[in-house]
Coordinates of C-alpha atoms and ligand atoms in Angstrom, one line a residue:
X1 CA -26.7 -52.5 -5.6
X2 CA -27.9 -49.1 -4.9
X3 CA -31.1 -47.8 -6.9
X4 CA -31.7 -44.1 -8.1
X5 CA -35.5 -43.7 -9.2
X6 CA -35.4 -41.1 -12.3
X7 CA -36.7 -38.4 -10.6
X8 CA -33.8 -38.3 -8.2
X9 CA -31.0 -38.6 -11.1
X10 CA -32.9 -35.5 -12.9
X11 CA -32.9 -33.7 -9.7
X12 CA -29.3 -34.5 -8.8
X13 CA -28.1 -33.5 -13.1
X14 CA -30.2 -29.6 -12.7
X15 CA -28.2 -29.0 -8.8
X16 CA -24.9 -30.0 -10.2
X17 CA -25.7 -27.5 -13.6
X18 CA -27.2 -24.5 -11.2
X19 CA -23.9 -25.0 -9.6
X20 CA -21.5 -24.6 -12.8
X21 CA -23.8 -21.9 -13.9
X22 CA -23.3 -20.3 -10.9
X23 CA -19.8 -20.5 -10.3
X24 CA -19.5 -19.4 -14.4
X25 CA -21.5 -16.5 -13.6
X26 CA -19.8 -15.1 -10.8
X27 CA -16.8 -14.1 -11.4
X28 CA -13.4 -14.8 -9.4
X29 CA -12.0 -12.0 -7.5
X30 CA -8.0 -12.2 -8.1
X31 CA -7.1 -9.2 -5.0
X32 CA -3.0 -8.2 -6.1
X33 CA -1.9 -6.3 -3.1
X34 CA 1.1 -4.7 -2.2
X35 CA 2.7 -2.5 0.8
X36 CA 3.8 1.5 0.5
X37 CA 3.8 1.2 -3.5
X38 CA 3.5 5.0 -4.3
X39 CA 1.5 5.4 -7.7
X40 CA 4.9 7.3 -9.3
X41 CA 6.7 3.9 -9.4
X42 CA 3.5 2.6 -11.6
X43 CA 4.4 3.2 -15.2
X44 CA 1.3 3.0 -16.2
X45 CA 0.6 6.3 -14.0
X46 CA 2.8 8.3 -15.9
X47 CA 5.8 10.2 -14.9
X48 CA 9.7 10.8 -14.8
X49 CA 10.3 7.5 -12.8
X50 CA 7.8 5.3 -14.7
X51 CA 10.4 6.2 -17.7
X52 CA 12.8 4.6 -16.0
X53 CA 11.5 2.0 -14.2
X54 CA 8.5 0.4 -16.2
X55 CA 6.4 -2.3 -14.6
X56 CA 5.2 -3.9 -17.8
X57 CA 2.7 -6.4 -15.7
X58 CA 1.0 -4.0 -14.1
X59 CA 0.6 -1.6 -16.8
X60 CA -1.1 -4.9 -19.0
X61 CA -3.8 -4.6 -16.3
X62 CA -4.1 -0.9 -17.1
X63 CA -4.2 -1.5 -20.5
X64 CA -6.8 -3.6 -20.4
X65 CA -8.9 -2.9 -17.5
X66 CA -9.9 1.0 -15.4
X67 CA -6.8 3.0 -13.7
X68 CA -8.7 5.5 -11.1
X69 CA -6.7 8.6 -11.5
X70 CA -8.0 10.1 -8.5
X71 CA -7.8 6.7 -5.9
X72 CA -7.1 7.8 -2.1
X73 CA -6.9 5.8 1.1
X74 CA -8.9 6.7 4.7
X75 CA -5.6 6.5 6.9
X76 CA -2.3 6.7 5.0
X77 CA -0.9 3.5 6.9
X78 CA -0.7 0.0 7.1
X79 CA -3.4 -2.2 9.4
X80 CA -5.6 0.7 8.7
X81 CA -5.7 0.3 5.1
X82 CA -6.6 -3.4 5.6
X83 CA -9.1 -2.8 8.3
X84 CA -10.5 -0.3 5.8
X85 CA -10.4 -2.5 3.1
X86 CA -12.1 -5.8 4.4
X87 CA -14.7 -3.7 6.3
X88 CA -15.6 -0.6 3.8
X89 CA -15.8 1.4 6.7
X90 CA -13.2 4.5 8.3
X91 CA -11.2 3.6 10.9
X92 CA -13.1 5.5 13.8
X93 CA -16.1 2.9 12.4
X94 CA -14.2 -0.3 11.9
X95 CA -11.7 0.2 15.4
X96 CA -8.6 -0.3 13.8
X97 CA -7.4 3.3 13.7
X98 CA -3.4 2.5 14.0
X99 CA -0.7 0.0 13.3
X100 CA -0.1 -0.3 17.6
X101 CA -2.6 -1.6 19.9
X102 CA -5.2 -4.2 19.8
X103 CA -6.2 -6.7 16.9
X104 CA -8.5 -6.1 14.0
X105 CA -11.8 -6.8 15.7
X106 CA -13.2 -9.7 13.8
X107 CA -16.7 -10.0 15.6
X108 CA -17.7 -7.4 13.3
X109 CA -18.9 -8.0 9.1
X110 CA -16.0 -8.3 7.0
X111 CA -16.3 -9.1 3.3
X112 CA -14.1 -12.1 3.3
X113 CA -17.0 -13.7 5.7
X114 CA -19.4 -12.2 3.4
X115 CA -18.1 -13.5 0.2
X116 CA -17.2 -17.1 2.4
X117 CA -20.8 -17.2 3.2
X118 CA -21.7 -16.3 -0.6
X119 CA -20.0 -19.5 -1.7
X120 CA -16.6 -18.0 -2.5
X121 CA -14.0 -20.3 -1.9
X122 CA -11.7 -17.2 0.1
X123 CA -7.8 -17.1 0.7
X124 CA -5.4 -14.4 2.1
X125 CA -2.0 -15.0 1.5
X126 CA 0.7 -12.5 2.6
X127 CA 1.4 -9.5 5.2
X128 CA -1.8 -9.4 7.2
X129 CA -0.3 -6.8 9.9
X130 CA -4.0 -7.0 11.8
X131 CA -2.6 -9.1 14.7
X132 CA -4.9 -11.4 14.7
X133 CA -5.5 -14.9 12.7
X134 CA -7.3 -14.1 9.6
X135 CA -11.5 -15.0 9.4
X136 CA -13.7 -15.6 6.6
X137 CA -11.1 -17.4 4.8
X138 CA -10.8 -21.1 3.9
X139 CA -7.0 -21.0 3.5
X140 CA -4.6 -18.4 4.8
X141 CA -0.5 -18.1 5.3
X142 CA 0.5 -15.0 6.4
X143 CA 3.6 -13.1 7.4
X144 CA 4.0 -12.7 11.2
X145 CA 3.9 -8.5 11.9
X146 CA 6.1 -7.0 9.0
X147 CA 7.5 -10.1 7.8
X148 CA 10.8 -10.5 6.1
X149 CA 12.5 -9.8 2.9
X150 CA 14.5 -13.3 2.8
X151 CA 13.7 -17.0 3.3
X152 CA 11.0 -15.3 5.5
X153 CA 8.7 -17.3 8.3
X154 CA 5.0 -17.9 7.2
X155 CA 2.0 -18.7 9.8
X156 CA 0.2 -21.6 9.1
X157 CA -3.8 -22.4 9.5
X158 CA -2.2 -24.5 12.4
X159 CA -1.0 -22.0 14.5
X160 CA 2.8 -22.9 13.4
X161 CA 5.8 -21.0 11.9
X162 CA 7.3 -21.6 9.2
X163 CA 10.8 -20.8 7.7
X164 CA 10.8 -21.0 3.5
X165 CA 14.5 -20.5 1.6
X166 CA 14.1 -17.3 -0.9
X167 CA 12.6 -14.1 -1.6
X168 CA 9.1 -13.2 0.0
X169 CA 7.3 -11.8 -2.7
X170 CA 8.4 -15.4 -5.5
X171 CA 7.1 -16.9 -2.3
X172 CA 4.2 -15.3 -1.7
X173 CA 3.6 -15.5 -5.6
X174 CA 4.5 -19.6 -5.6
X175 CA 1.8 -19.9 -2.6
X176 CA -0.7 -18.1 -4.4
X177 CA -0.7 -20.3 -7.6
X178 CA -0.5 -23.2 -5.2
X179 CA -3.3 -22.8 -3.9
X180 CA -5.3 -21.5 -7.5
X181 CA -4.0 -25.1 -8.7
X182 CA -5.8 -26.9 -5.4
X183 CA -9.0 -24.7 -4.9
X184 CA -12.4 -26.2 -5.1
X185 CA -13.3 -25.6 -8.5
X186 CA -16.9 -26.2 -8.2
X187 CA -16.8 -22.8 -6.7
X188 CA -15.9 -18.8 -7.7
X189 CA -12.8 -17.8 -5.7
X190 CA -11.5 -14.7 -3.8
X191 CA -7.5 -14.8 -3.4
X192 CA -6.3 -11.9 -1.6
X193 CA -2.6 -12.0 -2.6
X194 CA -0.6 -9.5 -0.3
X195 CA 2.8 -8.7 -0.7
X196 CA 5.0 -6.9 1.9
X197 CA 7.4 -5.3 -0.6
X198 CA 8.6 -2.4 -1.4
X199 CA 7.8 -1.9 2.5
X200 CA 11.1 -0.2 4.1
X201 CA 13.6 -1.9 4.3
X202 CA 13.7 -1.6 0.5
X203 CA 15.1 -5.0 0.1
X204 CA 15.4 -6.2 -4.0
X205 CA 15.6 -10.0 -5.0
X206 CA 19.4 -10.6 -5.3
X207 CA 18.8 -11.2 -8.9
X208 CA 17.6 -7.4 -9.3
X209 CA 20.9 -5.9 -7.0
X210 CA 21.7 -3.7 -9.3
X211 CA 19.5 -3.5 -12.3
X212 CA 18.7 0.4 -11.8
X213 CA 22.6 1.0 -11.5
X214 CA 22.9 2.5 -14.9
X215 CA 19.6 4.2 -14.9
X216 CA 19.1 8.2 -14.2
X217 CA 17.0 8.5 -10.8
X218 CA 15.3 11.7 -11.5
X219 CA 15.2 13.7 -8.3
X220 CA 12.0 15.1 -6.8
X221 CA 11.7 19.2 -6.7
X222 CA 10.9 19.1 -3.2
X223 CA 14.0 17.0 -1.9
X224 CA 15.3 19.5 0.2
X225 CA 11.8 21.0 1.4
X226 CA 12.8 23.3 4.2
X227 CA 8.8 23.0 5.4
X228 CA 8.0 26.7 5.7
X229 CA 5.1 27.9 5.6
X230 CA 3.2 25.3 6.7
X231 CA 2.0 23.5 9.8
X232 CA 5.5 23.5 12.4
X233 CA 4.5 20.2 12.7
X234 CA 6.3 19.3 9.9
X235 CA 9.6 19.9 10.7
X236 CA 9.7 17.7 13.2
X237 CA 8.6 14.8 11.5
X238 CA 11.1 12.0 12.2
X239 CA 11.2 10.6 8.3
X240 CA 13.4 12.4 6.8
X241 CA 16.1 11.2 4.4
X242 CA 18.7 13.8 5.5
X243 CA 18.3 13.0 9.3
X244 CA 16.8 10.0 9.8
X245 CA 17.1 7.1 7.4
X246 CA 19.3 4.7 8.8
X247 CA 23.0 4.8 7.8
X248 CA 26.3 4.5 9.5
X249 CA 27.2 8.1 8.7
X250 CA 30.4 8.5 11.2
X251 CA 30.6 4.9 11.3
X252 CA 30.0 4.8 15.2
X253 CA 27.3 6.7 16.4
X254 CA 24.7 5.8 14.3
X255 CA 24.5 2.1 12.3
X256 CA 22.8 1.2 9.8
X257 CA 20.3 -1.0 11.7
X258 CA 17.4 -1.6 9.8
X259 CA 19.8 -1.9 6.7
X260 CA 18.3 1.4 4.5
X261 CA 21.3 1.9 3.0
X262 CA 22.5 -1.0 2.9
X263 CA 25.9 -0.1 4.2
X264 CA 28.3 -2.1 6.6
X265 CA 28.3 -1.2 10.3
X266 CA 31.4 -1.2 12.0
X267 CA 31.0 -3.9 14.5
X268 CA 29.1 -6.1 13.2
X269 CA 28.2 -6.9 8.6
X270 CA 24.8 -8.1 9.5
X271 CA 21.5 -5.9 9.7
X272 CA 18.5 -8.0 10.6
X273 CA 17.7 -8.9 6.7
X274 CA 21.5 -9.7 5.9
X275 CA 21.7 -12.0 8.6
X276 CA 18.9 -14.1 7.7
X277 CA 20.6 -15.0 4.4
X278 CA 22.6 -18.3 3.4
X279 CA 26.1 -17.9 2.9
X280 CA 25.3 -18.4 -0.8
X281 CA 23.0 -15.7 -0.7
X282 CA 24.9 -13.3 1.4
X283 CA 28.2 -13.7 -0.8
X284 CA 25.9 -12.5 -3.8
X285 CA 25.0 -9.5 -1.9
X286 CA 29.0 -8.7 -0.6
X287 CA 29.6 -9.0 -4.5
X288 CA 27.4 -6.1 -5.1
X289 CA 27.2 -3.8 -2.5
X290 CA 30.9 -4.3 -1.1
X291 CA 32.6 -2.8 -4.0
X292 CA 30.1 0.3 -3.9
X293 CA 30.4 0.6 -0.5
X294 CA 34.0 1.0 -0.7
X295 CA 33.6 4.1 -3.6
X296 CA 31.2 5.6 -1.2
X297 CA 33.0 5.1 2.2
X298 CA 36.2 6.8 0.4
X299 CA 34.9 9.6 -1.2
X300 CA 32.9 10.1 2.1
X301 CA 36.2 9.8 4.7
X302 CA 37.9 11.9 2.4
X303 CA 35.6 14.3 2.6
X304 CA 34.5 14.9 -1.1
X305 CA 30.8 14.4 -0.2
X306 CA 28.8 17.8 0.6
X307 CA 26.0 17.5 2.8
X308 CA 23.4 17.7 -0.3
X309 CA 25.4 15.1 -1.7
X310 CA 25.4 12.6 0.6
X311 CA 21.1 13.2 1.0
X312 CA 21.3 12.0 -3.1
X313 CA 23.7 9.1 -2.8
X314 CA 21.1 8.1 0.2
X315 CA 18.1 8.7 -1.8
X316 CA 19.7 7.2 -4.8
X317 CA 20.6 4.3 -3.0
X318 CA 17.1 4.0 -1.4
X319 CA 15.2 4.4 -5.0
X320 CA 17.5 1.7 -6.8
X321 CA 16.7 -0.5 -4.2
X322 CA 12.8 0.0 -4.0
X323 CA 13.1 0.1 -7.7
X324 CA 14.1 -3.3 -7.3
X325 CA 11.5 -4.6 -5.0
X326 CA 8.9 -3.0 -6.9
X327 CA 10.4 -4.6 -10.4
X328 CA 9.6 -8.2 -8.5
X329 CA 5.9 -7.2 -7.5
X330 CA 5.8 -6.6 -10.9
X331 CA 7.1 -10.3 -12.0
X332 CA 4.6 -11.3 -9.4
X333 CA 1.7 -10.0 -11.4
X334 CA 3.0 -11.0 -14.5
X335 CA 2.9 -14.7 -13.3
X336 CA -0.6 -14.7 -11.8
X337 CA -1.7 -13.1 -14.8
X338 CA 0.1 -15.7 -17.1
X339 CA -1.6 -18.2 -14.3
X340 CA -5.3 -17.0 -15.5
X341 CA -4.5 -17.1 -19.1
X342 CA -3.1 -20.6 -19.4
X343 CA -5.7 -22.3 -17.2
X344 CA -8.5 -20.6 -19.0
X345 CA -9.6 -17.8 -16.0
X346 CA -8.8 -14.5 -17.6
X347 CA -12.2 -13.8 -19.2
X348 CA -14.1 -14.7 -15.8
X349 CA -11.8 -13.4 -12.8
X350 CA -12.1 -9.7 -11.6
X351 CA -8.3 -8.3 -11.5
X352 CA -7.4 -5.9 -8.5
X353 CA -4.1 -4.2 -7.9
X354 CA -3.7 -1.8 -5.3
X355 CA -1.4 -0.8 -2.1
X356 CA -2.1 -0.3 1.3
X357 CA -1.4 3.3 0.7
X358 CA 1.0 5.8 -1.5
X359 CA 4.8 6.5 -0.3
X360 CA 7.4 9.4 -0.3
X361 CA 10.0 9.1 -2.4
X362 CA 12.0 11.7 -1.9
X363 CA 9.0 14.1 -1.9
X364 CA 9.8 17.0 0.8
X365 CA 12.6 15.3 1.4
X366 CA 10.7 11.8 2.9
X367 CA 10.6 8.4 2.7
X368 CA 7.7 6.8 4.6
X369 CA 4.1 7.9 4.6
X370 CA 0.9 9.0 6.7
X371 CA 1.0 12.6 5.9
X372 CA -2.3 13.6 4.1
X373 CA 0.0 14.9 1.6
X374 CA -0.9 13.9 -2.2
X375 CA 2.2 10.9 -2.5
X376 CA 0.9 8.8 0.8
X377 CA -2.7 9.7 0.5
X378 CA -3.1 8.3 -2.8
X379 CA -3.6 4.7 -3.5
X380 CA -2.8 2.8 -6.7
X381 CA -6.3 1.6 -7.9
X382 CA -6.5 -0.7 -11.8
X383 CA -9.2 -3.0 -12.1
X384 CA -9.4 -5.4 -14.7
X385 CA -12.8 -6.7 -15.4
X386 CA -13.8 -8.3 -18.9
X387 CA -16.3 -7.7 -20.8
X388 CA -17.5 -5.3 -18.6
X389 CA -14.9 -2.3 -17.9
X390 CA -13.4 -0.6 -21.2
X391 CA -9.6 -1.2 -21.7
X392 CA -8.1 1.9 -20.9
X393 CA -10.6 3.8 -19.4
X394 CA -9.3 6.5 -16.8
X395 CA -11.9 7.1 -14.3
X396 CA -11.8 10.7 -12.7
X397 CA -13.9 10.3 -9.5
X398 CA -12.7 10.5 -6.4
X399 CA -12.4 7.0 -4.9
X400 CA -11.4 5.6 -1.2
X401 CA -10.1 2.2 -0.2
X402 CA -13.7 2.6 1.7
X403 CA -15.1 1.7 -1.2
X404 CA -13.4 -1.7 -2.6
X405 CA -15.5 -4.1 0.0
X406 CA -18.8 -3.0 -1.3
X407 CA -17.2 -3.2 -5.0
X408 CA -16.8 -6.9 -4.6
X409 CA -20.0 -7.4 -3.0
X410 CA -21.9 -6.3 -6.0
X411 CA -19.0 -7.5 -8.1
X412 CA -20.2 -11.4 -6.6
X413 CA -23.7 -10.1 -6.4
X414 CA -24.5 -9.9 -2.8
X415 CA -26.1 -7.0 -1.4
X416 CA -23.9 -4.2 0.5
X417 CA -25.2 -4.1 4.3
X418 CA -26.4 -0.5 5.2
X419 CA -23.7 -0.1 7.8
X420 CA -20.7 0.2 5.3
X421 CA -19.4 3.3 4.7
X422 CA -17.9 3.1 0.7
X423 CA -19.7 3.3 -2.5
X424 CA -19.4 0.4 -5.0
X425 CA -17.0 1.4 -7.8
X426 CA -19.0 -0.9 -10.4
X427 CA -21.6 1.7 -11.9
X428 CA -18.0 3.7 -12.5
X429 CA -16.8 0.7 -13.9
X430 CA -19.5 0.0 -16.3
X431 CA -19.1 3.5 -17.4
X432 CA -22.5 4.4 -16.4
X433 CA -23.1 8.1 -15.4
X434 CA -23.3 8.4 -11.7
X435 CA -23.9 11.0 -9.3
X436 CA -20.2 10.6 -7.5
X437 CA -19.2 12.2 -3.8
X438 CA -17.6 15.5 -4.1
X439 CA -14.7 15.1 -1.2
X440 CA -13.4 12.8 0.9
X441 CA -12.4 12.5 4.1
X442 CA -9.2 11.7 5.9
X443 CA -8.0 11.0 9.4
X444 CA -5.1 9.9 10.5
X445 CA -4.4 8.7 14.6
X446 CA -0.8 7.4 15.6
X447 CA 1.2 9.6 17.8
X448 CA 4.5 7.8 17.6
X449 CA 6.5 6.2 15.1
X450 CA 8.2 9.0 12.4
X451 CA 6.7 12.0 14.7
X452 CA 3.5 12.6 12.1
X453 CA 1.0 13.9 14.0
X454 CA -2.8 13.6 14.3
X455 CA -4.4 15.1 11.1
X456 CA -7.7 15.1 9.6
X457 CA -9.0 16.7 6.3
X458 CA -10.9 16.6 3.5
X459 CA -9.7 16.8 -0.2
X460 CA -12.4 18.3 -3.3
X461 CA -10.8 17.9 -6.9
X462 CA -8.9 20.9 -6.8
X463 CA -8.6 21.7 -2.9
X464 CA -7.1 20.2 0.2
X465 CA -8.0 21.4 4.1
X466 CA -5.8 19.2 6.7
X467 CA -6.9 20.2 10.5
X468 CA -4.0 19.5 12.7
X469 CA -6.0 19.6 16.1
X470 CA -3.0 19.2 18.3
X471 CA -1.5 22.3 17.5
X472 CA -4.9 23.5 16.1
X473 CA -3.7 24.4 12.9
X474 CA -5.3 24.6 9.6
X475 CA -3.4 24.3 6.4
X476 CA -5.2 24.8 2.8
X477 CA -3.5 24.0 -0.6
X478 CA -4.9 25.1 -4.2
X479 CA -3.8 21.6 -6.2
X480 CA -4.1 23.3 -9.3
X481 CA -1.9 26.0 -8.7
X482 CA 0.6 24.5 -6.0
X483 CA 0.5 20.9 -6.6
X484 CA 3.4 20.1 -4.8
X485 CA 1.8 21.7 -1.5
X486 CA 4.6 24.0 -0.5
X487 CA 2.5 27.0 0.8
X488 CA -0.4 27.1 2.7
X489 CA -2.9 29.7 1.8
X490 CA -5.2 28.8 5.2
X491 CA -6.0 32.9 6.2
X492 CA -5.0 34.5 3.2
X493 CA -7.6 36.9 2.3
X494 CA -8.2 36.0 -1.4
X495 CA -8.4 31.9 0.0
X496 CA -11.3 33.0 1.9
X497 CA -14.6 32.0 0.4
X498 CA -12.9 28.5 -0.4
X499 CA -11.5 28.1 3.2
X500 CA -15.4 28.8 4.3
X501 CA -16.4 26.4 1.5
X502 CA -13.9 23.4 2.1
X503 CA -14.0 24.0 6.5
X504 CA -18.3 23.5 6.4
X505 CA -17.5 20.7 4.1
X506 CA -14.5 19.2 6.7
X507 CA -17.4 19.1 9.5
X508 CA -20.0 18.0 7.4
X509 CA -17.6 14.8 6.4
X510 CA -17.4 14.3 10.2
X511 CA -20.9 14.4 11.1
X512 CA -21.8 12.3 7.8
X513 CA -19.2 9.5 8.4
X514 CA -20.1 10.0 12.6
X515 CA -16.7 10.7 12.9
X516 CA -15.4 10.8 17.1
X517 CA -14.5 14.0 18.3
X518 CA -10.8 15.7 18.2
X519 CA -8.3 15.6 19.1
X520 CA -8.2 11.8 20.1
X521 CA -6.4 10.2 22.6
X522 CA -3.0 9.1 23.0
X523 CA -2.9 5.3 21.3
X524 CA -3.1 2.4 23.8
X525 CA 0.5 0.7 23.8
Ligands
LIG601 C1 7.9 -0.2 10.5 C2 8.9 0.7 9.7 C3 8.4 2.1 9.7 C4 7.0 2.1 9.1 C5 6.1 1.2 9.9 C6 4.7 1.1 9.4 N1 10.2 0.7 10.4 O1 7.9 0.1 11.8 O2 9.3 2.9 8.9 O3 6.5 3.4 9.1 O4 6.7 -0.1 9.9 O5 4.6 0.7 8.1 S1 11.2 -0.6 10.1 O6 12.5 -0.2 10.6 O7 10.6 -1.7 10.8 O8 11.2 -0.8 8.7 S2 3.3 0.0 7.6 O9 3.3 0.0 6.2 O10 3.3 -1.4 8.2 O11 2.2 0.8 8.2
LIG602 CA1 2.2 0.1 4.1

């Protein structure tokens, strides 16, 4: 028989208590993610859509937690956004300045290693989009590149792929409380739960195909934005409902590929999405969008359509179908949260939601993102933190996805390494008086995809300065007077002392964040 003298037993009874202390001490970090969810399709961020479209979940978080009014990314796209996030550090810092090219470089500090390190028992679950295997997590499953909407492939820890039957974000959602139910719970956790919708293609859950049918879309003033006076670059961009989302418009020059529109092409049903469905699946879909379809493709051949009308039955179309996808992000939230409640974690897990960046809808007459305008440069931000953060409190400082790695550090209390680039958010939290930053800066690097071009800025509450060094160009906006930035007032006379003001600002961002010099070069392929 084995023999434990006192002295070890008494020993072995204060480790195992320092650790439950511990892990009750510091709190779990529950990260709710999602891809291109513009704050407008938040209800809880007020507006003509949230009216429309509520997303109950989400706004519970607001309700009882801090929505950051004023919450901006560093690079209005996708990998970038992540980098940004896991590193608290721009992208000229952390190296992954766009979507194309190389992986995330992972030999550098990252907070998932940080809080791994800490103790935290760490899991990513989701799109990834940093080409590369996750690190600093004990369990991951990720999307490979985009993903897909339906019974999508997963990677697993072993290198494999994976096909699962249904829609990505129950999935993602069902993987997620998996893994809460078979964590080690001697330990605090971080879940990073990432979901690729409403990412383009816009694809709903077939139980959501038509549950915005009835409902008013209001239309954005700025639909058919003819971009003058501002920087010719912007007439070129390649995002445009009118001209370029996806749709078989004469039925045999261009198809509806990528399935935007969700209408049939001539020589084939299937777009990509459609054909990865079950017949079961797919004859839910004909059900609902066949009959449209056929309204549309008459009044269309018969020419009853004008040109602005068919840009709103595309952006109709578009929004009830984002709509959708958003509506089962929100479900998705509503179950973890329901999760935490019934197993006793509310009170002692940290609540995140956020996207990778804002989105157009409709806005100028866009869909996608990138531009330094106001709907892709700001990020939904709600933290939910009890006892700590006031239930409703709307925080007014200007805040950058720079900032959420050092916000969990101090959130798990670890200290924040000199070399990252953010602010913690927790002093702002705790409703502490704080001496905030005064701008931001932005930069944004891809050359490609949707014909955006290089742009850099910085944004003060009321002011906006985006540098376009390619066709050196300067545009300025006034928010408060032309908050839907349709003129430029860069050299008008009465701008001036503000131009001055903001342009020393621009370069002193640059120099204080050591930003590389412009214009940068064309992205390795
Ligand atoms: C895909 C989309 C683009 C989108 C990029 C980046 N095309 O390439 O419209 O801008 O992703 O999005 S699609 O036909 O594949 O949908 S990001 O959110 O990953 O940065
Ligand atoms: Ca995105």
């Amino acid at each position: 028989m084995i023999r434990f003298s006192a002295a070890f037993l008494i020993l072995l009874c204060s480790l195992s208590t320092a650790v439950a202390k511990e892990s009750a001490s510091r709190p779990n970090i529950l990260f709710l993610f999602s891809d291109d969810h513009a704050i407008k399709a938040i209800s809880a961020y007020g507006g003509d859509l949230a009216k429309v479209a509520p997303t109950p979940n989400i706004d519970r978080l607001a309700k009882e937690g801090a929505l950051f009014r004023n919450s901006f990314c560093a690079n209005s796209i996708c990998g970038p956004s992540r980098a940004t996030i896991l590193t608290g550090k721009h992208s000229h810092k952390n190296g992954f300045m766009r979507n194309t090219g190389r992986g995330m470089d992972q030999s550098q500090w990252t907070l998932s290693k940080a809080l791994q390190a800490a103790g935290y028992n760490t899991a990513m679950i989701g799109k990834w989009h940093l080409h590369t295997e996750p690190l600093g997590f004990d369990h991951w499953e990720i999307l490979p590149g985009q993903g897909n909407y339906y019974n999508p492939a997963f990677i697993q820890q072993d290198g494999s792929t994976k096909k699962f039957e249904g829609y990505v974000t129950d999935l993602i959602t069902d993987k997620s409380i998996a893994w809460l139910e078979q964590r080690d719970k001697s330990k605090p956790f971080l879940l990073m739960c990432q979901h690729k919708a409403p990412h383009r293609t816009f694809a709903p859950p077939l139980r959501h195909l038509g549950a915005f049918d009835d409902v008013e879309i209001p239309e954005p003033p700025t639909l058919f934005d003819d971009y003058a006076n501002r920087s010719v670059t912007l007439a070129s961009n390649e995002m445009e409902i009118d001209r370029w989302m996806d749709w078989a418009y004469d039925l045999k020059v261009r198809k509806d590929e990528r399935g935007d529109v969700k209408l049939p092409a001539p020589d084939r049903y299937g777009t990509p999405e459609y054909n990865r469905m079950t017949d079961a699946q797919k004859s839910v879909w004909d059900a609902h969008f066949g009959p449209r379809n056929q309204v549309f493709l008459k009044d269309f051949q018969e020419g009853k359509l004008s040109h602005k009308d068919l840009v709103r039955w595309k952006y109709r179309r578009y929004m009830r179908n984002y709509l959708g996808a958003v509506k089962a992000v929100d479900e998705s939230v509503g179950r973890l949260l329901k999760y935490l409640d019934d197993n006793g974690l509310s009170e002692n897990t940290i609540v995140f939601y956020s996207s990778d960046q804002g989105f157009y809808l409709g806005e100028h007459g866009w869909y996608d993102k990138r531009w330094m305008f106001e709907e892709s440069f700001r990020m939904p931000l709600i933290v939910r933190w009890p006892g700590v953060v006031q239930s409703g409190s709307v925080p007014e400082q200007l805040v950058q996805n720079i900032d959420y790695a050092p916000t969990m550090l101090e959130m798990a209390g670890q200290p924040i390494p000199a070399e990252i680039q953010g602010r913690s958010l927790v002093p702002i939290l705790k409703g502490e008086s704080v001496d905030w930053r005064e701008s931001l800066y932005y930069a944004y690097y891809e050359l490609g995809e949707h014909a955006v071009p290089q742009h850099f800025g910085v944004r003060t509450s009321q002011y906006k300065l985006i540098h376009f060094p390619v066709t050196n160009e300067w545009n300025l906006f006034d928010l408060q007077t032309d908050p839907q930035e349709m003129k430029s007032i860069y050299g008008d006379p009465t701008a001036q002392a503000v131009q001055e003001s903001l342009t020393k600002e621009y370069y002193r961002l640059r120099e204080f964040y050591d930003a590389p010099p412009l214009p940068m070069p064309a992205p390795r392929r």
